[in-house]
PDB file of C-alpha atoms and ligand atoms in Angstrom:
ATOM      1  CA  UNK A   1      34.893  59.578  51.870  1.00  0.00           C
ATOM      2  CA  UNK A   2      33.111  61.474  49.270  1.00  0.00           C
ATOM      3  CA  UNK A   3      35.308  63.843  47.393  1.00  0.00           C
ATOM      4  CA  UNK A   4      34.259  67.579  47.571  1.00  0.00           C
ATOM      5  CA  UNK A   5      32.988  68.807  43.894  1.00  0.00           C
ATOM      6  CA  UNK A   6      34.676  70.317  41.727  1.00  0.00           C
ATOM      7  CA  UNK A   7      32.933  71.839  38.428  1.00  0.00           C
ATOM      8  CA  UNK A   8      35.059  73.774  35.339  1.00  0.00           C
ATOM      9  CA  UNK A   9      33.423  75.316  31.998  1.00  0.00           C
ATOM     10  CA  UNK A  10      34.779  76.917  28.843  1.00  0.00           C
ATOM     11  CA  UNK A  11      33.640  79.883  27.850  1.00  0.00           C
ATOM     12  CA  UNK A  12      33.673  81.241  24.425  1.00  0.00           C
ATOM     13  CA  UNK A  13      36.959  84.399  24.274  1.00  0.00           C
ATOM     14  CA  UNK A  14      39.569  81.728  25.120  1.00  0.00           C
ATOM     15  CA  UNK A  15      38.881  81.063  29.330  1.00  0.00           C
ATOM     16  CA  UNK A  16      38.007  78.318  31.598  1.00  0.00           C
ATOM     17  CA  UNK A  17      36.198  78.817  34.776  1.00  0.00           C
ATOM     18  CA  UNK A  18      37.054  76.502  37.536  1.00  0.00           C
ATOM     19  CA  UNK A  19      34.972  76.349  40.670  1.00  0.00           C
ATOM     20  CA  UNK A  20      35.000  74.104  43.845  1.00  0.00           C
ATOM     21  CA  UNK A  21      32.100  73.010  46.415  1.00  0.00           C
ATOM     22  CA  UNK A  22      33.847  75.380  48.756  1.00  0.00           C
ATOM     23  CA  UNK A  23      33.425  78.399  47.159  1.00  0.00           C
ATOM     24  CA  UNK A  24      36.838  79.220  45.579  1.00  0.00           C
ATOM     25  CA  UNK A  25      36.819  79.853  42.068  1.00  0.00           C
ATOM     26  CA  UNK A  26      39.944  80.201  39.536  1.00  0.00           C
ATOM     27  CA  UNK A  27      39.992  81.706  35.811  1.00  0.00           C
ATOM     28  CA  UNK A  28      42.593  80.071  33.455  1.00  0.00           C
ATOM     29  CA  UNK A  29      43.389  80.511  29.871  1.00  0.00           C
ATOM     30  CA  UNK A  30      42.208  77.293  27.660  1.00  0.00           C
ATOM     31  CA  UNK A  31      46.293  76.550  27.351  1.00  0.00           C
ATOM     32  CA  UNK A  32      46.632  76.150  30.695  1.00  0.00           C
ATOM     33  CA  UNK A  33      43.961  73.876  31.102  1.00  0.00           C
ATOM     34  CA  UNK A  34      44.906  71.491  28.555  1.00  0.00           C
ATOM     35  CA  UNK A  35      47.806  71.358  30.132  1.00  0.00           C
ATOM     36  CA  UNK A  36      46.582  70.847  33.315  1.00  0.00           C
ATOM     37  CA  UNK A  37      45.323  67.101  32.509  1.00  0.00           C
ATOM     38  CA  UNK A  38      41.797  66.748  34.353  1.00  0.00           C
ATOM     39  CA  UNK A  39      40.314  70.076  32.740  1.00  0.00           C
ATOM     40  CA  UNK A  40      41.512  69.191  29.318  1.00  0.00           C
ATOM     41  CA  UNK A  41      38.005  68.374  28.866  1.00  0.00           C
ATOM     42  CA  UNK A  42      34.334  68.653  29.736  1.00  0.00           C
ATOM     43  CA  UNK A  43      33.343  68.289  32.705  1.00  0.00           C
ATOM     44  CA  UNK A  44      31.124  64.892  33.663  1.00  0.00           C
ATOM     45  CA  UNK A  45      29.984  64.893  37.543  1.00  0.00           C
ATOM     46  CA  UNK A  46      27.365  65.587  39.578  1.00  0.00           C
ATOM     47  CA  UNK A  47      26.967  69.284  40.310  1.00  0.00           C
ATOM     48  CA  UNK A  48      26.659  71.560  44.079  1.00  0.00           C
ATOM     49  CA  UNK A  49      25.466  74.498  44.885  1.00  0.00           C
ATOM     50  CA  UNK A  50      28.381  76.203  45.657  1.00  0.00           C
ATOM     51  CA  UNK A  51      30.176  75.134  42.704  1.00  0.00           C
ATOM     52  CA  UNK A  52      27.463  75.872  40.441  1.00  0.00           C
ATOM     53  CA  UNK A  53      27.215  79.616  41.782  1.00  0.00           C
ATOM     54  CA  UNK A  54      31.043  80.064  41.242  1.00  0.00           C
ATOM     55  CA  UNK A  55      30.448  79.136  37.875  1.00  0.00           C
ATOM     56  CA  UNK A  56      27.358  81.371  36.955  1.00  0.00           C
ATOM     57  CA  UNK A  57      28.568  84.158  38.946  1.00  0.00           C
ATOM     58  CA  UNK A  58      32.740  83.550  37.222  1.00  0.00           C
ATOM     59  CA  UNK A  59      30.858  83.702  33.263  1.00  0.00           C
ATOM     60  CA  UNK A  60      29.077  87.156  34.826  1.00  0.00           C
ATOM     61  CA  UNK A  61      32.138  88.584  35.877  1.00  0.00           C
ATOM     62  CA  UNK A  62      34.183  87.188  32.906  1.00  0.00           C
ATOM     63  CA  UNK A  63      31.285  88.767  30.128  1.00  0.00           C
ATOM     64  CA  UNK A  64      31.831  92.222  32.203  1.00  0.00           C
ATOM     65  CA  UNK A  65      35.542  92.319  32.219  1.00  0.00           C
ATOM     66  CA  UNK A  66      35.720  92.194  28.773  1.00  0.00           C
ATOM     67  CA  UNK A  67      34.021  95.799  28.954  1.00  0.00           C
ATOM     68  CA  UNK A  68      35.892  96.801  31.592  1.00  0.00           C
ATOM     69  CA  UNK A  69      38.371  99.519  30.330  1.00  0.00           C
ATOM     70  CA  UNK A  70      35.293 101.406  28.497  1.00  0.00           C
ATOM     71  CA  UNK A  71      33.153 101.114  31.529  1.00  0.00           C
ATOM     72  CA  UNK A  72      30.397 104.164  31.300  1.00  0.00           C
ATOM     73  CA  UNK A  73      29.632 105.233  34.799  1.00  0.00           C
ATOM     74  CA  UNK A  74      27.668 108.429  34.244  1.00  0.00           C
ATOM     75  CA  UNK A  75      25.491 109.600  36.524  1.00  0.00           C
ATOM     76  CA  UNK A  76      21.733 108.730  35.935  1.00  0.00           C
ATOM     77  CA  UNK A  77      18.993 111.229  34.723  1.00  0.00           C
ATOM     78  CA  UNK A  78      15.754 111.358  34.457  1.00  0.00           C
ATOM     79  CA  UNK A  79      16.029 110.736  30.917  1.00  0.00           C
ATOM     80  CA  UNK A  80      18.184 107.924  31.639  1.00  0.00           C
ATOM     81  CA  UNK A  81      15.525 106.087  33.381  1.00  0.00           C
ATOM     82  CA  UNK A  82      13.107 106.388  31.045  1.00  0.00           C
ATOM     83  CA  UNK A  83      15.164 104.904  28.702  1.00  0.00           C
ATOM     84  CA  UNK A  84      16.302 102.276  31.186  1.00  0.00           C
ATOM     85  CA  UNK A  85      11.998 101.805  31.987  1.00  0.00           C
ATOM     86  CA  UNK A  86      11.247 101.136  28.434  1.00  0.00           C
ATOM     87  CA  UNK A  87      14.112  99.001  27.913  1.00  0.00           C
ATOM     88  CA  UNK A  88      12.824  96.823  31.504  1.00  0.00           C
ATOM     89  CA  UNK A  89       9.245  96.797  29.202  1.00  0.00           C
ATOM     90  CA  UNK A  90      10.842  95.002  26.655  1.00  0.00           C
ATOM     91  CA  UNK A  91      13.232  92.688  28.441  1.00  0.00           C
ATOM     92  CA  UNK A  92       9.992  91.662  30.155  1.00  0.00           C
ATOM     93  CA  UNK A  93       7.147  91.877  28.066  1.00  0.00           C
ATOM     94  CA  UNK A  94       8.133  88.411  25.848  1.00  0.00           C
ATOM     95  CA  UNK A  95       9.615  86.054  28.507  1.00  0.00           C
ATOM     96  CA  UNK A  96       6.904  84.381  30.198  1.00  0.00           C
ATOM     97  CA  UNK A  97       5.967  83.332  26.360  1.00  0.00           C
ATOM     98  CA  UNK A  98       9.339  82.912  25.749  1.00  0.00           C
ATOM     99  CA  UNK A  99       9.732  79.989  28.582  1.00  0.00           C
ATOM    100  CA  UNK A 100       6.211  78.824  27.917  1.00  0.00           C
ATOM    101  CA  UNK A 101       8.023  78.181  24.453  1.00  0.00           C
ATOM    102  CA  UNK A 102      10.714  76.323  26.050  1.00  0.00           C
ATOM    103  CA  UNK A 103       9.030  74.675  28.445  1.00  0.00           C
ATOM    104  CA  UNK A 104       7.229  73.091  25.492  1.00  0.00           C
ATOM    105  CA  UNK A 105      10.198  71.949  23.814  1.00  0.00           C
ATOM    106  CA  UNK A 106      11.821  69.900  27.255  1.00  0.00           C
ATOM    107  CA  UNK A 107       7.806  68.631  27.126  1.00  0.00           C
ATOM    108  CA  UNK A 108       8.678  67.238  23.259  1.00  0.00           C
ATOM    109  CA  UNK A 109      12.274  66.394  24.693  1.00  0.00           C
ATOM    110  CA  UNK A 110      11.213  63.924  27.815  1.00  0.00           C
ATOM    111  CA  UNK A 111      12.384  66.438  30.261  1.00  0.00           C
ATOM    112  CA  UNK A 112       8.955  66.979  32.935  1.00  0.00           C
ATOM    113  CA  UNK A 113      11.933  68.706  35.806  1.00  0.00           C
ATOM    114  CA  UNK A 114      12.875  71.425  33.167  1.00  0.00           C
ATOM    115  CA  UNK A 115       9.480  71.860  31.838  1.00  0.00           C
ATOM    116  CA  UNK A 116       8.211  72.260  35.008  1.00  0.00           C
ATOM    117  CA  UNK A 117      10.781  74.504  36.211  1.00  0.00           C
ATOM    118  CA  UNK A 118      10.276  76.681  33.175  1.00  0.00           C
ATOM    119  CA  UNK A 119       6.615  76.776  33.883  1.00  0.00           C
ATOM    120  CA  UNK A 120       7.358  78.020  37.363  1.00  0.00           C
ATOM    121  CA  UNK A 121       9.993  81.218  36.133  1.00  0.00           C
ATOM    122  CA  UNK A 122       6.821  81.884  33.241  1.00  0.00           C
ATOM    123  CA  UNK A 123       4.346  82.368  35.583  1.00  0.00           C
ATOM    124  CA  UNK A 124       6.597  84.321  38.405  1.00  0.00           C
ATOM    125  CA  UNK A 125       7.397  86.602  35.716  1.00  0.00           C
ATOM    126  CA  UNK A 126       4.135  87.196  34.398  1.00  0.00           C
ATOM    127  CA  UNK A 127       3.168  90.729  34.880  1.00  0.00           C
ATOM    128  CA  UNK A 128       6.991  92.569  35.164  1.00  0.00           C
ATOM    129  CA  UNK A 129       6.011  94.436  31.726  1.00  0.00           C
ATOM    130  CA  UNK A 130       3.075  95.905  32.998  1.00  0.00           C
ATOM    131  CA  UNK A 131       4.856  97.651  36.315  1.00  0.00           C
ATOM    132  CA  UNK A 132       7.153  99.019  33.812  1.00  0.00           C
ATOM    133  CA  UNK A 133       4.279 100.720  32.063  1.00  0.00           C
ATOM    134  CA  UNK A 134       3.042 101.657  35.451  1.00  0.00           C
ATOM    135  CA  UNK A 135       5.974 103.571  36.266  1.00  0.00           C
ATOM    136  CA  UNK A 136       6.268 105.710  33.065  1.00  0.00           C
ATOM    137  CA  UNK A 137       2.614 106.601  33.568  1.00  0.00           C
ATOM    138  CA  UNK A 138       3.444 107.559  36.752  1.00  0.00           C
ATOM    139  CA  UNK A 139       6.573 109.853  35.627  1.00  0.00           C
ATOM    140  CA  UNK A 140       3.564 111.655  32.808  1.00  0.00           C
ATOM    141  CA  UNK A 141       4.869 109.738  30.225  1.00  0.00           C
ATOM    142  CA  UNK A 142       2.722 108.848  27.128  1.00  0.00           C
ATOM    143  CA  UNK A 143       4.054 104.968  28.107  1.00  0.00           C
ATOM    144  CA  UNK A 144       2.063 102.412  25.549  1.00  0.00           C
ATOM    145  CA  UNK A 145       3.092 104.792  22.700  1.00  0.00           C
ATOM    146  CA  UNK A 146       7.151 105.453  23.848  1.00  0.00           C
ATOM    147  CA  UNK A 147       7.120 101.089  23.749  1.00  0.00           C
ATOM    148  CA  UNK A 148       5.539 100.685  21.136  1.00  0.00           C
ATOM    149  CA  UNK A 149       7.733 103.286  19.220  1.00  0.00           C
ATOM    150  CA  UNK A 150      11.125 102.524  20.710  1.00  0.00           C
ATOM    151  CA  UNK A 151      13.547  99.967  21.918  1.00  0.00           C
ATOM    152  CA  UNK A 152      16.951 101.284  22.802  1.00  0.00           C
ATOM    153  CA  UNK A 153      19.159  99.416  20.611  1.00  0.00           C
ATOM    154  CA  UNK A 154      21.532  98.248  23.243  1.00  0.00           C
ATOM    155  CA  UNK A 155      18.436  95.952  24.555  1.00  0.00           C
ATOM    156  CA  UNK A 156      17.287  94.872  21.026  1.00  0.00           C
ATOM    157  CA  UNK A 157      20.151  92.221  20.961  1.00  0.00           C
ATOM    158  CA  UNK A 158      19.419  91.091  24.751  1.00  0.00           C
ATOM    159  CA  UNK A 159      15.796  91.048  23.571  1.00  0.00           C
ATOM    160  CA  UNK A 160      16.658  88.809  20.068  1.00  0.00           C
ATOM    161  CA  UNK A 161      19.380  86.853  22.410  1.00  0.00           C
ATOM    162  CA  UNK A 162      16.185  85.686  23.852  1.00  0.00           C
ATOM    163  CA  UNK A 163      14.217  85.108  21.490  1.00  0.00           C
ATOM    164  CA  UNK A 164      16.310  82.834  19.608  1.00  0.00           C
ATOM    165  CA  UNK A 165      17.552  80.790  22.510  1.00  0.00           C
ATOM    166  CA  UNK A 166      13.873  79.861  23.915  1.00  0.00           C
ATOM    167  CA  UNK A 167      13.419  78.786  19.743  1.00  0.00           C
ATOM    168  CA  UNK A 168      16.391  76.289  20.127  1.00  0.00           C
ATOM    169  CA  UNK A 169      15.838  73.330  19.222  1.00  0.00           C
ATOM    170  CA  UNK A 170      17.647  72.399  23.020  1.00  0.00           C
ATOM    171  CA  UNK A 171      16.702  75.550  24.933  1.00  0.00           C
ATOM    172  CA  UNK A 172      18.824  74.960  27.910  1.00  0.00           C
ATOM    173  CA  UNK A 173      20.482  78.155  27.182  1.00  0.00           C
ATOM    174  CA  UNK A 174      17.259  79.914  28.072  1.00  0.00           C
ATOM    175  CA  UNK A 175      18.524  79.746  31.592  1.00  0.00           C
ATOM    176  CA  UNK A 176      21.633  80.864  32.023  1.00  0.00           C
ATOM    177  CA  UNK A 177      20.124  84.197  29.510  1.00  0.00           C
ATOM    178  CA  UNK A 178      17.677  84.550  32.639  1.00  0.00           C
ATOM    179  CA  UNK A 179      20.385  83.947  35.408  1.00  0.00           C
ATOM    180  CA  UNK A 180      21.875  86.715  33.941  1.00  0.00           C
ATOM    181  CA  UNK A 181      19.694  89.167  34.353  1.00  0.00           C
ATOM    182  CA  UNK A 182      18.103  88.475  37.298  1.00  0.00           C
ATOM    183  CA  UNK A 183      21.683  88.079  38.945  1.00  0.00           C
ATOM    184  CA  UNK A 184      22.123  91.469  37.856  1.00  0.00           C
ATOM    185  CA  UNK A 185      18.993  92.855  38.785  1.00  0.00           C
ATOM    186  CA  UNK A 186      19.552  90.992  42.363  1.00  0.00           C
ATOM    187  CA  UNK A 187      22.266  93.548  43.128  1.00  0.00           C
ATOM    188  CA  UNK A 188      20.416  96.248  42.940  1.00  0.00           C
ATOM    189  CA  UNK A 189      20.080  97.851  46.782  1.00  0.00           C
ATOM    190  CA  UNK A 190      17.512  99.776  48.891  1.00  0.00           C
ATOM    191  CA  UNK A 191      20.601 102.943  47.923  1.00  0.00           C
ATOM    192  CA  UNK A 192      19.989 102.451  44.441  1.00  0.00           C
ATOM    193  CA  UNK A 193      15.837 102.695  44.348  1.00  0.00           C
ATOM    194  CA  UNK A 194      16.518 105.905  47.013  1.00  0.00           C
ATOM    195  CA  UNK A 195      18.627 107.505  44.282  1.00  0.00           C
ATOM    196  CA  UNK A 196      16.200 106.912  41.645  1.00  0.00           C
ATOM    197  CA  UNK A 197      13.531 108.246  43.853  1.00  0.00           C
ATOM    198  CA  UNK A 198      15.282 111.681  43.881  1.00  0.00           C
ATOM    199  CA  UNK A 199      15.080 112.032  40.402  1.00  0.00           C
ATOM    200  CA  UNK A 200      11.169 111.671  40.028  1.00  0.00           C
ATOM    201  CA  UNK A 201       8.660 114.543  41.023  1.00  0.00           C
ATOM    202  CA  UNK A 202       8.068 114.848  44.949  1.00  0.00           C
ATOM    203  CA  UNK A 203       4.939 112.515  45.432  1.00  0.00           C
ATOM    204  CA  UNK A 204       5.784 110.317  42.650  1.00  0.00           C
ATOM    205  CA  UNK A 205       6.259 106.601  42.854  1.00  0.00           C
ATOM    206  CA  UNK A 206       8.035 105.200  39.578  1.00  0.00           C
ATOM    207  CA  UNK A 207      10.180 102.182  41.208  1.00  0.00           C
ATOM    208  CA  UNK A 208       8.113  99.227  40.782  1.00  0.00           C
ATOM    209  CA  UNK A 209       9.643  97.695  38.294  1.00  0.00           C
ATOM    210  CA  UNK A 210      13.185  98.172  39.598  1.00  0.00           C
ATOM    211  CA  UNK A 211      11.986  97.595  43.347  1.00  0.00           C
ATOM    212  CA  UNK A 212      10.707  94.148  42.199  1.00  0.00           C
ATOM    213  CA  UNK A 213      14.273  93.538  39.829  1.00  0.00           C
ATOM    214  CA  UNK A 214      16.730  94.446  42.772  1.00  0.00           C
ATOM    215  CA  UNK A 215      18.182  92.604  45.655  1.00  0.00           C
ATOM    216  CA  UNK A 216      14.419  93.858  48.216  1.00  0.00           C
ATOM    217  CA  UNK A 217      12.426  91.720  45.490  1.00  0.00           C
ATOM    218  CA  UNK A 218      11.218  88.379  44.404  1.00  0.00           C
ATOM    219  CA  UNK A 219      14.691  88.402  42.330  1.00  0.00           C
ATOM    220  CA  UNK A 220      16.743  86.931  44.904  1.00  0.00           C
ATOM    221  CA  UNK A 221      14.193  83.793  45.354  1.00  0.00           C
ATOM    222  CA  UNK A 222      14.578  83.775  41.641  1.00  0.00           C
ATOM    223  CA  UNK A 223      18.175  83.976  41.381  1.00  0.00           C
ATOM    224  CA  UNK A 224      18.434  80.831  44.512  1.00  0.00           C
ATOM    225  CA  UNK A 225      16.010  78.930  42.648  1.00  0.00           C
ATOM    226  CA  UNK A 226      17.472  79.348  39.327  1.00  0.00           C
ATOM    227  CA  UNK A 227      21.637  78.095  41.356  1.00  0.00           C
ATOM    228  CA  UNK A 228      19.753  75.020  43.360  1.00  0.00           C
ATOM    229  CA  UNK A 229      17.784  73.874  39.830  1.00  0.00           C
ATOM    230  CA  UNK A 230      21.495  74.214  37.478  1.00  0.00           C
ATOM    231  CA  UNK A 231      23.062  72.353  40.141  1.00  0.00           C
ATOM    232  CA  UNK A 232      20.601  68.869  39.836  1.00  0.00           C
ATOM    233  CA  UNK A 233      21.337  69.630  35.812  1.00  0.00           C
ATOM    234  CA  UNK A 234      23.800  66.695  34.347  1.00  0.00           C
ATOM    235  CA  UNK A 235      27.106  68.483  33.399  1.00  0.00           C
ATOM    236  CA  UNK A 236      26.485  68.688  29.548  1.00  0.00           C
ATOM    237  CA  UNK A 237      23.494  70.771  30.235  1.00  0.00           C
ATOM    238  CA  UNK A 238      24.799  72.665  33.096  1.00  0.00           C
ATOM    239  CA  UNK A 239      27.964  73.806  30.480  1.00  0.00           C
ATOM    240  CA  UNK A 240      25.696  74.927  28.319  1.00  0.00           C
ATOM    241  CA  UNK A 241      23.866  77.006  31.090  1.00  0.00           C
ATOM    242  CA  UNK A 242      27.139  78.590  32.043  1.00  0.00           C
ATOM    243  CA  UNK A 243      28.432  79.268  28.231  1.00  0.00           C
ATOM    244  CA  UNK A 244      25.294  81.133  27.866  1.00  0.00           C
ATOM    245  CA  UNK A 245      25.501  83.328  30.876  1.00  0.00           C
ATOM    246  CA  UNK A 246      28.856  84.166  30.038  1.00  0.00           C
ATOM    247  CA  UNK A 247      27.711  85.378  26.353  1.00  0.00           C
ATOM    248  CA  UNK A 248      24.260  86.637  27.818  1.00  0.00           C
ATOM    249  CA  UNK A 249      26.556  89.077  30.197  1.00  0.00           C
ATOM    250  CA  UNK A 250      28.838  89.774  26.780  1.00  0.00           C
ATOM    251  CA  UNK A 251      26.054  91.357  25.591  1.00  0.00           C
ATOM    252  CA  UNK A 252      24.316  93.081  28.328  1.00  0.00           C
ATOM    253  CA  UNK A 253      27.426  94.493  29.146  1.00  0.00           C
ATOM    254  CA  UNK A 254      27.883  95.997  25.576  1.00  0.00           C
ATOM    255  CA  UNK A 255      24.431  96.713  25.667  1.00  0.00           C
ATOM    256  CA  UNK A 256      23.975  98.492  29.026  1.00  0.00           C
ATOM    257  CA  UNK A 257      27.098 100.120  28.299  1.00  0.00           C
ATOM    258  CA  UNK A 258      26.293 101.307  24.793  1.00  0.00           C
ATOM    259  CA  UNK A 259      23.302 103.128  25.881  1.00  0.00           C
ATOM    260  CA  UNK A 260      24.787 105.184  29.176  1.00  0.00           C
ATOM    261  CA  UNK A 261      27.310 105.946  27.459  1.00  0.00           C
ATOM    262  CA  UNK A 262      24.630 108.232  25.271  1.00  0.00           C
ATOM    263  CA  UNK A 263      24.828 111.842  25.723  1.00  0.00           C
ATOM    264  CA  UNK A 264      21.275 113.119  27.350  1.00  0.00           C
ATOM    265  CA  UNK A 265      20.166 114.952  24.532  1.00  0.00           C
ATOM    266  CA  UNK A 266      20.115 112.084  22.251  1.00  0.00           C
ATOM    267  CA  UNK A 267      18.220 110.382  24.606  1.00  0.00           C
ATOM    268  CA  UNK A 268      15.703 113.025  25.109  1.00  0.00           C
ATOM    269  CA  UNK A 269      15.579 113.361  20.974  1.00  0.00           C
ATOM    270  CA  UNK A 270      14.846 109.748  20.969  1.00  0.00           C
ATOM    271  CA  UNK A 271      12.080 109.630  23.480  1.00  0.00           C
ATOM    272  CA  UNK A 272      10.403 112.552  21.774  1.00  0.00           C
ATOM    273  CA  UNK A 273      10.655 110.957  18.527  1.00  0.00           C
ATOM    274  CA  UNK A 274       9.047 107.744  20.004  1.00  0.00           C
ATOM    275  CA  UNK A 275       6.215 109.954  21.959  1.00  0.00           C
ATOM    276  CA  UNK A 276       5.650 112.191  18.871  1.00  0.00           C
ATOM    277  CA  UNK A 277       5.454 114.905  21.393  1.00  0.00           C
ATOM    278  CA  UNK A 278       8.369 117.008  23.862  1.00  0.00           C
ATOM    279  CA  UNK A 279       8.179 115.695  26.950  1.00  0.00           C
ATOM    280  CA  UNK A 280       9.541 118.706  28.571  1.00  0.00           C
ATOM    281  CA  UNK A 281      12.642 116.505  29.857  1.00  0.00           C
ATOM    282  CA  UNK A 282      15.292 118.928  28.951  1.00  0.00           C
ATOM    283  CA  UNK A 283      13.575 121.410  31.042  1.00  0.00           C
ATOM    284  CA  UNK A 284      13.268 119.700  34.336  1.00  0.00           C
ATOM    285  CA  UNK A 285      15.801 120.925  37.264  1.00  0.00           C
ATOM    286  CA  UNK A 286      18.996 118.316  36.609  1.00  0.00           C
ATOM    287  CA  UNK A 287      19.268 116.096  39.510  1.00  0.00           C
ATOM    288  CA  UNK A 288      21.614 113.065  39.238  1.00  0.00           C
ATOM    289  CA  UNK A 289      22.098 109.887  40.570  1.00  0.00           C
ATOM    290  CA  UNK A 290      24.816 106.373  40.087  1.00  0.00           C
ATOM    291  CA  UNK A 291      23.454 103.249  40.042  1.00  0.00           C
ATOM    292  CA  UNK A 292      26.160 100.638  39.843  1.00  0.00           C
ATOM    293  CA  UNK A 293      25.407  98.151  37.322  1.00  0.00           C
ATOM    294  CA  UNK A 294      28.430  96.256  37.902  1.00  0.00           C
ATOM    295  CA  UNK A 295      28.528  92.127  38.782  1.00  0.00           C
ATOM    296  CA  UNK A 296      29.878  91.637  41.963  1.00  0.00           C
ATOM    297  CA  UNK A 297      33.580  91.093  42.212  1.00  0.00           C
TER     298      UNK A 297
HETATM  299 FE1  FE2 B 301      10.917  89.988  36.038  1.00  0.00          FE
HETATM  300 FE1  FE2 B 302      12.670  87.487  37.923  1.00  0.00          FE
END
């Protein structure tokens, strides 16, 4: 009889995650495991699915509870979005390079499964930057000049995060960066885009980008591909995945967090700035929306 699998990781800020084949999934402080004998250390075994999605999903949930007594939950503006637009431009606008880069490396390494994965994720994501630009344009905003100009600074560190982990010398961690987001992204619901949609101009279509990053898009397929391809992984390389996605959501969550918690104005100073114009976004009737960016429990 085969025995159902079991799969634990440590992640950096002193936990363990421990997660079984049939979906149950346990937290424990790094003293308890070393007491516990079997999760003393690292892991060996095959992965499963199931297992490997308690994981990835545990790091998520671990990297946002560290954030969770400041949690900003304002509601979102029309300034907001813009922000959040040009932010989506630059989370985007690098990756399919980014893996290409990567890809390369598990080509040097003797790896052809990762490599080719990689080359898959580069060329599904090919593209995401420009249907951010799309919907700025279609909001009236100057777009190639507010990217060019500005990055809010809680996505520069996802963006250098990035950067650096597809120039590893073993970028494994590349993946569990992109499980991440696209996890993230994958919650998004048909609620969320009709919220967004009552803050643009009657007429106006400037959800592409988030219709394609949210739970009605190809984000899902990405985020099922992305669980059954960690799950072949051997277990040194699957830790690694999981250690990543737990510090990949440590800083999205600081990040994300850092910039709603913003008052409007500065926002609206900061776009301006960027556009070298006013963008008349202080002027515009104040309609509000929530979007929950919050990992499911
Ligand atoms: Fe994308
Ligand atoms: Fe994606």
């Amino acid at each position: 009889m085969t025995r159902p699998v079991t799969e634990w990781v440590e992640v950096n800020g002193g936990a363990s995650i421990i997660a079984r084949e049939s979906g149950e999934v346990w937290f424990y402080t790094q003293d308890e495991c070393k007491e516990s004998g079997p999760f003393a250390t690292p892991m060996t075994g095959a992965g499963s699915v199931r297992s490997t999605v308690g994981l990835l999903d545990g790091a998520i949930n671990l990297g946002f509870a560290r954030i969770q007594e400041n949690l900003a939950t304002p509601a979102l503006s029309l300034p907001g979005y813009i922000v959040a637009l040009i932010g989506a431009y630059h989370t985007s606008v690098d990756t399919p390079r980014n893996l290409l880069r990567a890809a390369r490396r598990f080509q040097q390494l003797g790896r052809p499964e990762v490599t080719a994965y990689l080359e898959d994720r580069a060329r599904e994501e090919t593209g995401h930057d420009r249907l951010a630009l799309k919907d700025l344009r279609a909001l009236g905003m100057p777009a190639e000049r507010l990217v060019a100009n500005y990055i809010p600074e809680g996505i520069k560190s996802l963006c250098r995060r990035f950067d650096s982990l597809c120039a590893e010398d073993y970028p494994i961690g590349s993946i569990g960066y992109s499980y991440c987001l696209e996890r993230i992204a994958a919650l998004k619901q048909e609620s969320d885009i009709a919220k967004v949609r009552t803050l643009c101009p009657a007429g106006v279509d400037a959800t592409r980008f988030l219709r394609s990053h949210s739970g009605l898009g190809s984000e899902v397929t990405h985020v099922e591909e992305t669980i059954a391809f960690v799950a072949t992984l051997p277990a040194d390389d699957r830790i690694k995945v999981v250690q990543e996605t737990y510090e990949s959501a440590v800083i999205m969550a600081e990040g994300y967090n850092r910039e709603l918690l913003r008052p409007e104005a500065e926002m609206i100073a900061a776009l301006e700035e960027a556009a070298g114009e006013p963008l008349g976004l202080g002027m515009l009737p104040v309609r509000t929306a929530h979007i929950d960016t919050q990992p499911a429990a």
